[in-house]
Amino acid sequence: MNSMIFTASARILFALMLAASIFILWRGHDEPGGGFVGGLVASMALAVVALAEGVPRARRMLRIHPMSLAGLGVFLGFVSGLPGLLIDGSYLTHQWVFFPNGFKLGTTMVFDIGVYLVVLGGMLALVFRLYEDAP
Amino acid sequence: MNFVYAAGISAIMGCGIYLLLSRHTMRILLGVMLLSAGVNLVIFLAGRIGPNPPPIIEAGSYTLSPEAANPLPQALVLTAIVIGFSLVAFASALALQTFRTSGTLDQRELADAEALGSPYESKTEGSR
Amino acid sequence: MNLLLSQALIWPVVLPLATAALCALAWHRPAIQRWISLGGLTLMLAASILLLVQVETEGTQTVAFGSWPIPFGIVFVADRLGAAMALITAVLALAIAVFGLADIRRRQEHAGFHPLYLGMIAGVAGAFLTGDIFNLYVWFEIMLITAMGLLAIDRTRTQLDGTIKYAVLNLLGTLLFLLAVAILYGVTGTLNMADLGRVLSESEPSAALALVAAMFLVAFGIKAGYFPLFFWLPASYHTASIVVSAIFAGLITKVGVYASFRVFTLMFSVDEGGIRELVAVMAAGTMLFGVFGAAVQWDIRRILSFHIVSQIGYMMLGLALATPAAMAGAVFYIVHHIIVKANLFLAAGAIYRATGTYDLRKAGGLMGSHPILALLFAIPALSLAGIPPLSGFWAKYMVIDAAFADSAHWLAGVGLFVGLLTVFSMSKIWVEAFWKTPPLERKHARRVPMAMLVPMAILGLVTLTIGFAPEPFVLYADATATSLLDPKTYIEAVLGPQAGLDLGEQQ
């Protein structure tokens, strides 16, 4: 698509949407949001770039193949269950570390990042395939 | 009230089945989408719909309030929507690829699979 | 390490899933993917053997994910049937992956063959081991989406056409399944299969439950290729590459059979509401139409595809009779059939490699040029036809004997007649591909690589083992059938002894 305004604003939109997606991912545990929605927003960010500047450009920005991203996500999901297996004897029982100032970190976070990556990778694989011109 | 819901769902699913009977691949896919929307609504209805507050645990308490909506059907519907969405997305990518290679999405003209290795023609291998 | 062993149940599903993820990570490096895939499947095989040993020594295994209390969270349950199916899945997946080393082309690997294949194996194993009906739906869908990817992996016109037919009918099947699950949840308020078994055995028969049972039968019928719902199967299986056809033929339809066995023993009973008569008619139709369809075909893959349908009928016959002997025969039949049918598809791939065609009219003369291939084809072919003393003979014998014992003479008659026609089809392939002088003389015989022959030989060895030493397998199948027909053991293993006690008092 050859629209100057769209191309110029695509980069800004991309940065804003990516930041929003990470924010949504982060607040997802206790409040509405999470890996799935975050992943959707992030994939839309890259889809905007793909629309404005072409799929090859978006693929280059991503650097790795979308399916590798999804694979990484599934693998993170697999890994996030292991601490539960070792500590609690039950796979996917999520473990938490609490800090004195109310800050907490848990394996659900790893799982959520995994979901984020799976959704991002899967959506992008599809969007790139659909946007690419006929061979 | 249940009757109204049931009538609405059956209208949606009826449209879906009507579209499924079409010969055009995209219409069939749209029919599948409508059907899956209808099924998702059935899951919702199975969890008893009423004027309930959303199933979110209030700050400070550790359990759901007793009149909150049933959270399980919502989780099921969410899963079903995601899976249905990915399947339909995959199938439409497939349809697009078919259109690019065959130039048509009419099921009457798409018979390559049946023609392959058919016992009634001798020169089937050539069509590959 | 102890912890890893205590949860052997999760590994046959989690390992292929993690391996698929690793393969996807190495997207542009097919060589690495190949070895990751083989390594993961070997580990899965080890885990499934461990699981079978545990189930045999300690009884039914249960795992609740995320420590959720049992009827609420997702559970995995391995009873004898589930564990045996997981093991056979692992054996077949590894054998076919080795065969794939010689058959899978570079382009298919770049299109994501390995992640899709492993994802499908994870889906199959998950469907066999899950104890939650909604989770079963999720595994069905994972299987379906990876299967679509595998079917269309070359993106040729025929494959795309076959995949669309496969996709639409199977989507419809899974939607019906989901609808049935939704209504079942509305009626009973639970999704745990053991809990459903407990609740349904106490509840009065109602229109909603009859509808649910009918929808389950149709949904699994589409998956498994029951008459009159099998038409997608011979329209799509033969378009795929042979490795994909083999794994589909061995496993995918059998997931539908497994699911109907599970649902119609644990939750519903075939005795009620005329299900038995319906299943019996469907079984006879499945056997007959499958074998008639095969009789007129000339493409090896199509013959074998139709034979999948006809053989499914024998398994349904076991379900229709639902006596311990018949169920044991059906379980034995499933195990035998998975090995033999996949092996036959692999043989078809090897025949293609040797002659360059799947069309029997153009093949010929393999007996002289490839005697080892001839032997390796003969084992599964004779076994499928039910020639003693191979595994297929015992399987058919058990099922048909049970049919006579239950005085279902017409079903037994159909079974015997279909067996006869199976011999016809197998001998057709044998005569045309191996004995006939080839219509085109080749100057140099094409070699069939070792990576193709070894997995065929191993699967053939399994067939021979089952054939010559059937006793442990028959005993295992008997024990499986007994526990299948007595859902109390399954329910007690999942919900604790108290639940089973209540059930006993109710009855």
PDB file of C-alpha atoms in Angstrom, chain A residues 64-65 67-72 74-75 78 82 85-94 129, chain C residues 3-4 6-7 10-11 14-15 17-18 20-22 24-28 64-67 155:
ATOM      1  CA  ILE A  64      12.825 -15.254  13.260  1.00  0.00           C
ATOM      2  CA  HIS A  65      10.117 -17.312  11.625  1.00  0.00           C
ATOM      3  CA  MET A  67       6.340 -20.527  13.853  1.00  0.00           C
ATOM      4  CA  SER A  68       9.622 -20.507  15.771  1.00  0.00           C
ATOM      5  CA  LEU A  69       8.047 -17.857  17.984  1.00  0.00           C
ATOM      6  CA  ALA A  70       5.041 -20.096  18.562  1.00  0.00           C
ATOM      7  CA  GLY A  71       7.380 -23.005  19.275  1.00  0.00           C
ATOM      8  CA  LEU A  72       9.215 -20.913  21.850  1.00  0.00           C
ATOM      9  CA  VAL A  74       4.838 -23.776  23.691  1.00  0.00           C
ATOM     10  CA  PHE A  75       8.244 -24.587  25.107  1.00  0.00           C
ATOM     11  CA  PHE A  78       6.197 -26.735  29.059  1.00  0.00           C
ATOM     12  CA  LEU A  82       8.397 -28.118  35.666  1.00  0.00           C
ATOM     13  CA  LEU A  85       6.620 -30.948  39.376  1.00  0.00           C
ATOM     14  CA  LEU A  86       9.913 -30.630  41.264  1.00  0.00           C
ATOM     15  CA  ILE A  87       8.658 -28.688  44.301  1.00  0.00           C
ATOM     16  CA  ASP A  88       5.085 -29.833  44.662  1.00  0.00           C
ATOM     17  CA  GLY A  89       5.105 -33.144  42.835  1.00  0.00           C
ATOM     18  CA  SER A  90       2.372 -31.969  40.483  1.00  0.00           C
ATOM     19  CA  TYR A  91       2.894 -30.768  36.941  1.00  0.00           C
ATOM     20  CA  LEU A  92       1.641 -27.239  36.172  1.00  0.00           C
ATOM     21  CA  THR A  93       1.044 -26.373  39.836  1.00  0.00           C
ATOM     22  CA  HIS A  94       2.264 -22.816  39.687  1.00  0.00           C
ATOM     23  CA  ARG A 129       0.372 -15.897   4.547  1.00  0.00           C
TER      24      ARG A 129
ATOM     25  CA  LEU C   3       9.125 -37.386  40.963  1.00  0.00           C
ATOM     26  CA  LEU C   4       9.552 -37.845  37.248  1.00  0.00           C
ATOM     27  CA  SER C   6       5.734 -40.971  39.852  1.00  0.00           C
ATOM     28  CA  GLN C   7       4.064 -38.917  37.134  1.00  0.00           C
ATOM     29  CA  ILE C  10       2.019 -36.925  31.758  1.00  0.00           C
ATOM     30  CA  TRP C  11       5.145 -37.708  29.768  1.00  0.00           C
ATOM     31  CA  VAL C  14       4.109 -33.592  27.298  1.00  0.00           C
ATOM     32  CA  LEU C  15       7.230 -34.997  25.656  1.00  0.00           C
ATOM     33  CA  LEU C  17       4.512 -31.455  22.690  1.00  0.00           C
ATOM     34  CA  ALA C  18       7.826 -30.117  23.991  1.00  0.00           C
ATOM     35  CA  ALA C  20       7.280 -30.206  18.635  1.00  0.00           C
ATOM     36  CA  ALA C  21       8.068 -26.837  20.234  1.00  0.00           C
ATOM     37  CA  LEU C  22      11.802 -27.467  19.954  1.00  0.00           C
ATOM     38  CA  ALA C  24       9.473 -25.275  15.624  1.00  0.00           C
ATOM     39  CA  LEU C  25      12.286 -23.328  17.260  1.00  0.00           C
ATOM     40  CA  ALA C  26      14.740 -24.871  14.788  1.00  0.00           C
ATOM     41  CA  TRP C  27      12.402 -23.985  11.890  1.00  0.00           C
ATOM     42  CA  HIS C  28      15.089 -23.406   9.275  1.00  0.00           C
ATOM     43  CA  ALA C  64      -4.680 -33.788  38.389  1.00  0.00           C
ATOM     44  CA  PHE C  65      -3.021 -30.862  36.668  1.00  0.00           C
ATOM     45  CA  GLY C  66      -2.207 -27.821  38.742  1.00  0.00           C
ATOM     46  CA  SER C  67      -3.333 -29.575  41.974  1.00  0.00           C
ATOM     47  CA  ARG C 155       0.113 -27.753  -1.442  1.00  0.00           C
TER      48      ARG C 155
END
